Coordinates of C-alpha atoms in Angstrom, one line a residue:
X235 CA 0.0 0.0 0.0
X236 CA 1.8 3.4 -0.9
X237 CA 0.7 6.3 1.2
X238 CA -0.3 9.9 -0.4
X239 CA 0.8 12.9 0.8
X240 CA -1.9 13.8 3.6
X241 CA -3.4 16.8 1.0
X242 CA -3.7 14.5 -2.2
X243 CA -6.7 12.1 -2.9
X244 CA -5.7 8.8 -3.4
X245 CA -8.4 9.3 -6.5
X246 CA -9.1 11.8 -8.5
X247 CA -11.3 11.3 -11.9
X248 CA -11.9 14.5 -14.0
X249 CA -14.8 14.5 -16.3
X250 CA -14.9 11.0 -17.1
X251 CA -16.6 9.9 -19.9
X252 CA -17.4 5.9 -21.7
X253 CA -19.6 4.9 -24.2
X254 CA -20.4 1.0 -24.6
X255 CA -19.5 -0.2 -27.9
X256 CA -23.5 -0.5 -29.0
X257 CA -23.6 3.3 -28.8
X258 CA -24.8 3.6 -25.4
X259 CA -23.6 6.5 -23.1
X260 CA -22.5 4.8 -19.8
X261 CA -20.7 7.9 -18.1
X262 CA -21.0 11.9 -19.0
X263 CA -18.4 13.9 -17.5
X264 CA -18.3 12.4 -14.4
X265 CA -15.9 13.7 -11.9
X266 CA -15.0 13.1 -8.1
X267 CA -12.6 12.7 -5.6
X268 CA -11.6 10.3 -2.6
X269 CA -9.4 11.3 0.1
X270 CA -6.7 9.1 2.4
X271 CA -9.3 7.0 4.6
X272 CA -12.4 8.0 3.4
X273 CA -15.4 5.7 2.7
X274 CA -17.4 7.0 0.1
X275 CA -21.0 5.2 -0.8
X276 CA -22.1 5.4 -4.6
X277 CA -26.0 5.1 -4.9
X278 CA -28.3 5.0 -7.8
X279 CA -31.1 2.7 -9.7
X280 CA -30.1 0.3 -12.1
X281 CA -28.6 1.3 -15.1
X282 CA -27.1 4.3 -13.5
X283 CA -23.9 3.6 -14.2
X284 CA -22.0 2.6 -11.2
X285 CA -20.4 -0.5 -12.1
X286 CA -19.0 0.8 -15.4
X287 CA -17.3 3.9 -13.3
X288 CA -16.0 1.4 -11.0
X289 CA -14.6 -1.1 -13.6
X290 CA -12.4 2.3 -14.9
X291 CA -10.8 2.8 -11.6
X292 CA -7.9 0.3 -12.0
X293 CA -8.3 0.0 -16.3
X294 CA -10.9 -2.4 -16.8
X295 CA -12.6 -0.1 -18.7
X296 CA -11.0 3.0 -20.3
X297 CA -13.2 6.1 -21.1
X298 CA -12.3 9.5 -22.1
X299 CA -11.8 12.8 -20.5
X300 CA -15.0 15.2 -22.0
X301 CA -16.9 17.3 -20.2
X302 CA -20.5 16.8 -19.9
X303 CA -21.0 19.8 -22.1
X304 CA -19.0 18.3 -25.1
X305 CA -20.9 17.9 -28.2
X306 CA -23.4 14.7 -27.8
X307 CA -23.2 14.8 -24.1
X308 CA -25.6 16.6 -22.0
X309 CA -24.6 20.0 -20.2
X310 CA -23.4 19.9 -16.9
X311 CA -22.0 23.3 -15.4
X312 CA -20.2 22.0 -12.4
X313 CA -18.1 19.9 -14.4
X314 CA -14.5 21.9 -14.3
X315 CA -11.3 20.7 -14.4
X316 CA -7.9 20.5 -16.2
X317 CA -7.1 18.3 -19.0
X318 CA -4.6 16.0 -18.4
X319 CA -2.7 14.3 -21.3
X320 CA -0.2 11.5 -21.1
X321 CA 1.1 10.3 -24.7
X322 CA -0.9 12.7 -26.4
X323 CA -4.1 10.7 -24.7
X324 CA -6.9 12.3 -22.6
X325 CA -6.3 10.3 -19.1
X326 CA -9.4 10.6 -16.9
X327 CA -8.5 9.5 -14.0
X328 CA -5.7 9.0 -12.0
X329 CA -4.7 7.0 -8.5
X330 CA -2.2 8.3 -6.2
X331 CA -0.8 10.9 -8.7
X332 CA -0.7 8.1 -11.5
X333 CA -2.5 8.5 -14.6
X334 CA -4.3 5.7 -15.2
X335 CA -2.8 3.8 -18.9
X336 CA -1.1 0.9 -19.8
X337 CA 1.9 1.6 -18.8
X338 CA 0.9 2.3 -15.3
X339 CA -1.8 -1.1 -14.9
X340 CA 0.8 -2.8 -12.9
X341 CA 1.5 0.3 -10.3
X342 CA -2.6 0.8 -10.7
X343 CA -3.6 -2.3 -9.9
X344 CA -1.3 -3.0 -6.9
X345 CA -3.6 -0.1 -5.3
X346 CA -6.9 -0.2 -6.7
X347 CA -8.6 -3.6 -5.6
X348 CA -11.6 -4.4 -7.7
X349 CA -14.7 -7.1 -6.0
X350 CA -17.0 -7.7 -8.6
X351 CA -20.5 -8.1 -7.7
X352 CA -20.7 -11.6 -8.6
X353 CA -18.4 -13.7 -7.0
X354 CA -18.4 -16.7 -9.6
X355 CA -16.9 -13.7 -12.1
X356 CA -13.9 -13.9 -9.7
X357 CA -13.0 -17.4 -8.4
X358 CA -12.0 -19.7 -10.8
X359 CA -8.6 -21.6 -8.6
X360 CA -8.8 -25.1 -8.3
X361 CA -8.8 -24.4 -4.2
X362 CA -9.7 -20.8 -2.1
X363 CA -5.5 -20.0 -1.3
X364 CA -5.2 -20.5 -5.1
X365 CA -7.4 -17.6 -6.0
X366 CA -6.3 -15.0 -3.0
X367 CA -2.9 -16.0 -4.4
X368 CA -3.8 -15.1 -7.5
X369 CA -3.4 -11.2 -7.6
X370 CA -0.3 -11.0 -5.6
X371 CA 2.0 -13.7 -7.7
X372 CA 0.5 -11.5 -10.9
X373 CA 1.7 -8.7 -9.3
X374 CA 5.0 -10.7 -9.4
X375 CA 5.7 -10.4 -5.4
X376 CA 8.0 -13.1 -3.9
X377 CA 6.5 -16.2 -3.1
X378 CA 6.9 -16.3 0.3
X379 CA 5.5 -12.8 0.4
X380 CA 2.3 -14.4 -1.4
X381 CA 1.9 -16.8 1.5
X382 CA 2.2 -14.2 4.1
X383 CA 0.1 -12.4 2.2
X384 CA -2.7 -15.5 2.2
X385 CA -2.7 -16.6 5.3
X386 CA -3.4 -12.6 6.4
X387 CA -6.4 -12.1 3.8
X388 CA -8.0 -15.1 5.2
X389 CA -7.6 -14.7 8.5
X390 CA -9.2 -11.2 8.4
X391 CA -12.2 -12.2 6.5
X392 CA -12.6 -15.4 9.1
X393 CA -11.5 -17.8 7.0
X394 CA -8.2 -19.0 8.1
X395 CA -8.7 -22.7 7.3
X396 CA -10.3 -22.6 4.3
X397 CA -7.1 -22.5 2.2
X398 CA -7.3 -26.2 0.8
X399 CA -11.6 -25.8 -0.1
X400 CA -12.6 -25.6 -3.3
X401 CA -14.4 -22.0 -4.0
X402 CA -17.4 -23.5 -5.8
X403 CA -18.1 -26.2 -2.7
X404 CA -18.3 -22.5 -0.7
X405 CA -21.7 -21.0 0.1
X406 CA -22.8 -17.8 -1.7
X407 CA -21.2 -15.7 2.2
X408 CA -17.9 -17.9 2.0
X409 CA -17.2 -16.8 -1.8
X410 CA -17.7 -13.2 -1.1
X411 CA -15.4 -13.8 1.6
X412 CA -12.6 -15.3 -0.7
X413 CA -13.2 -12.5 -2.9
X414 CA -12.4 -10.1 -0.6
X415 CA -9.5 -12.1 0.8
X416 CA -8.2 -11.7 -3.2
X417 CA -8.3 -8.3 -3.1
X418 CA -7.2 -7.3 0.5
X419 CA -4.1 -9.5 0.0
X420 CA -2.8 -7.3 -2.5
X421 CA -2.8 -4.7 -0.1
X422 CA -4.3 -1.7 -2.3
X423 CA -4.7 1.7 -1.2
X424 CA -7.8 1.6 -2.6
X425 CA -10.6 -0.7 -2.5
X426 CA -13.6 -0.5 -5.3
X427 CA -16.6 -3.0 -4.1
X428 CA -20.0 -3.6 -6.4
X429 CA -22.9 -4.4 -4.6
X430 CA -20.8 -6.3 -2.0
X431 CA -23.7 -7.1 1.0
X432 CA -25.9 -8.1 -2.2
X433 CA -27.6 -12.0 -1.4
X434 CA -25.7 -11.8 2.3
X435 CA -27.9 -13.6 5.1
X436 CA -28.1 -11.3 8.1
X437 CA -25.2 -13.1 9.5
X438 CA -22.8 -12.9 6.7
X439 CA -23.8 -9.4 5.6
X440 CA -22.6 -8.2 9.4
X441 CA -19.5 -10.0 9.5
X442 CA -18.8 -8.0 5.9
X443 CA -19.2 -4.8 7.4
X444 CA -17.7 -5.6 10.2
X445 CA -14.6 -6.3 7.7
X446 CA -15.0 -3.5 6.1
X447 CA -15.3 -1.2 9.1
X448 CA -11.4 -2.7 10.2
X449 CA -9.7 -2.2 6.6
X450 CA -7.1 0.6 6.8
X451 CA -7.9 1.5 2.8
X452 CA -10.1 3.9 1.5
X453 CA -13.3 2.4 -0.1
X454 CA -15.5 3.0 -2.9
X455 CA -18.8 1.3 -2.3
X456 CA -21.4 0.9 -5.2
X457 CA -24.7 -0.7 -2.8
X458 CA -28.2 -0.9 -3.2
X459 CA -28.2 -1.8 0.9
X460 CA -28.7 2.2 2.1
X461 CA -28.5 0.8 5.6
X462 CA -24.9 -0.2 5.1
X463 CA -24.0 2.6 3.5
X464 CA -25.4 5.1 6.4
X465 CA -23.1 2.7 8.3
X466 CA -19.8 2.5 6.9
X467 CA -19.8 5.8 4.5
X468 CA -18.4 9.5 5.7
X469 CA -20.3 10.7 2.5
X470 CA -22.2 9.8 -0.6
X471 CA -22.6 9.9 -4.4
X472 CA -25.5 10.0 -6.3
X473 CA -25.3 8.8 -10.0
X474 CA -27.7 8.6 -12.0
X475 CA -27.9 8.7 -16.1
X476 CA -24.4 8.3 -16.0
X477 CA -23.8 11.4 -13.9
X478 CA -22.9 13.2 -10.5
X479 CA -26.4 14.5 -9.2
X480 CA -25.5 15.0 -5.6
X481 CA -22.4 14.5 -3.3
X482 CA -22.1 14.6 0.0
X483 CA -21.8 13.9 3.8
X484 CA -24.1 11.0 4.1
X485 CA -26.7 11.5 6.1
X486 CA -27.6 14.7 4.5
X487 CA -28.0 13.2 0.9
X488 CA -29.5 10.2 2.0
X489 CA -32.0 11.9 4.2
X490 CA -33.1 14.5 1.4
X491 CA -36.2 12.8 0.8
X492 CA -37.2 15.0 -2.7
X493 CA -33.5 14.0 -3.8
X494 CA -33.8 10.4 -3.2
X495 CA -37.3 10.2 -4.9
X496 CA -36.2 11.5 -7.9
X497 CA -33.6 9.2 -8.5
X498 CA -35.5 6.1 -7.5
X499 CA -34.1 5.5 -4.1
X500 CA -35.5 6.0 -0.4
X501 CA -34.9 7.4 2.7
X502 CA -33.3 4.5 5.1
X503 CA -35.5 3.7 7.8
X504 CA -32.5 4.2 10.4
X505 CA -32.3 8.0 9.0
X506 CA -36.2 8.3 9.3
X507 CA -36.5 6.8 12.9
X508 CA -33.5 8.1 13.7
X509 CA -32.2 4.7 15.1
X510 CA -28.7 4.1 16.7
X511 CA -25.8 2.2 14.4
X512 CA -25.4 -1.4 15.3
X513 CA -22.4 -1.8 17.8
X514 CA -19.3 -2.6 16.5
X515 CA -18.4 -6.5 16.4
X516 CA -15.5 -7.2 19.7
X517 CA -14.1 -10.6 17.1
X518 CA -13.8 -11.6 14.0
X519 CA -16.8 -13.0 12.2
X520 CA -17.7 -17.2 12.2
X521 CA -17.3 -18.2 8.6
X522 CA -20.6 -20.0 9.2

């Protein structure tokens, strides 16, 4: 994990842009930041565009740098910003003072951890230390830095014997879990989860935040579970229609009750009620 000056985000993405190859327009001059620590929550319906922004943040996808105002894209008079260009190439986005291109996807993706929001997209090892070795042996770390490595991931997600289980003989809880375990062993500075409480039991989805709560990176967390944003998130991003239509601390975002209507969501009952934050968990969760 590399450390950024205390002043500079560890991300910073400047009128971000992407079209899908059928035409469609994904992003439209999106552009935030996220600071050393911070949790940020990204909300919005379906369609809005919050796994395709996430999939940019370590290359999986690659966009371009227009404001929402450029020709074919809808106006957007917040978006400001410098252009940045590396090899004669709009760049976007960039992660700890790192554009984000080829060249840099090694550097990028030792510090921007990706969990996809099905776990079957990411396990695909013959046994679970296989896949949380995975990353860090791509990243070309030592070997016996990859075991130290392992046998850290899975203990912090609860699953310190589990190395020698076979990820598909895992319940849906377990292979979040090893998912997780994949990305934290890299160590990124980073982390960028999609929908990660999504088809948790009670049991699993509180051992996850509880996980999440003890992770020294700063997080990106696309969720359709409001309550576990409230819980885990210092502030919150709307997007909707591929855009940027509100961002901040999170309680005042998610309790604006006209906002949230119009983009589909709804006020969390623990904002509405009022209701105390569950405690915070004294052990590791049961892999149960």
């Amino acid at each position: 994990m590399v450390v950024p000056h205390s002043a500079a985000p560890i991300l910073k993405v400047e009128h971000l842009s992407y079209r899908y190859p059928t035409g469609q327009l994904a992003l439209r001059g999106v552009s935030l930041t996220v600071g050393l620590n911070e949790i940020v929550g990204l909300v919005g319906p379906n369609g809005a565009g919050k796994t395709t922004l996430l999939l940019h943040l370590n290359g999986l996808l690659t966009g371009t740098r227009e404001p929402a105002h450029a020709p074919g894209l809808p106006a957007n008079p917040a978006a400001t910003g410098r252009q940045t260009t590396v090899g004669g190439h709009n760049v976007p986005i960039e992660v700890l003072g790192m554009p984000v291109t080829p060249a840099n996807f090694p550097e990028i993706r030792r510090n921007v951890g990706v969990m996809f929001q099905d776990p079957d997209d990411q396990l695909f090892c013959p046994t679970v230390r296989d896949d949380v070795a995975f990353g860090p042996l791509n990243l070309e770390f030592p070997r016996n830095e990859v075991r130290r490595r392992v046998a850290e991931a899975l203990t912090a997600v609860g699953l310190a014997d589990y190395e020698e289980r076979r990820p598909h003989e895992l319940s849906f809880g377990e292979k979040r879990r090893v998912c997780l375990a994949g990305v934290l062993a890299c160590e990124p500075s980073l982390l960028a989860l999609d929908e990660p409480s999504s088809n948790l039991d009670p049991r699993s989805r509180r051992g996850l935040i509880e996980i999440l709560k003890s992770c020294r990176a700063a997080q990106i967390i696309a969720s359709h579970d409001l309550e576990m944003i409230v819980e885990l998130c210092q502030r919150v991003i709307v997007l909707d229609h591929g855009q940027i239509q509100a961002d901040g601390p999170t309680r005042d975002i998610l309790g604006n009750a006209s906002l949230m209507a119009r983009h589909g969501l709804e006020v969390p009952l623990s904002i509405q009620y009022g209701l105390p934050l569950p405690p915070t968990a004294s052990s590791p969760p049961s892999a149960t």
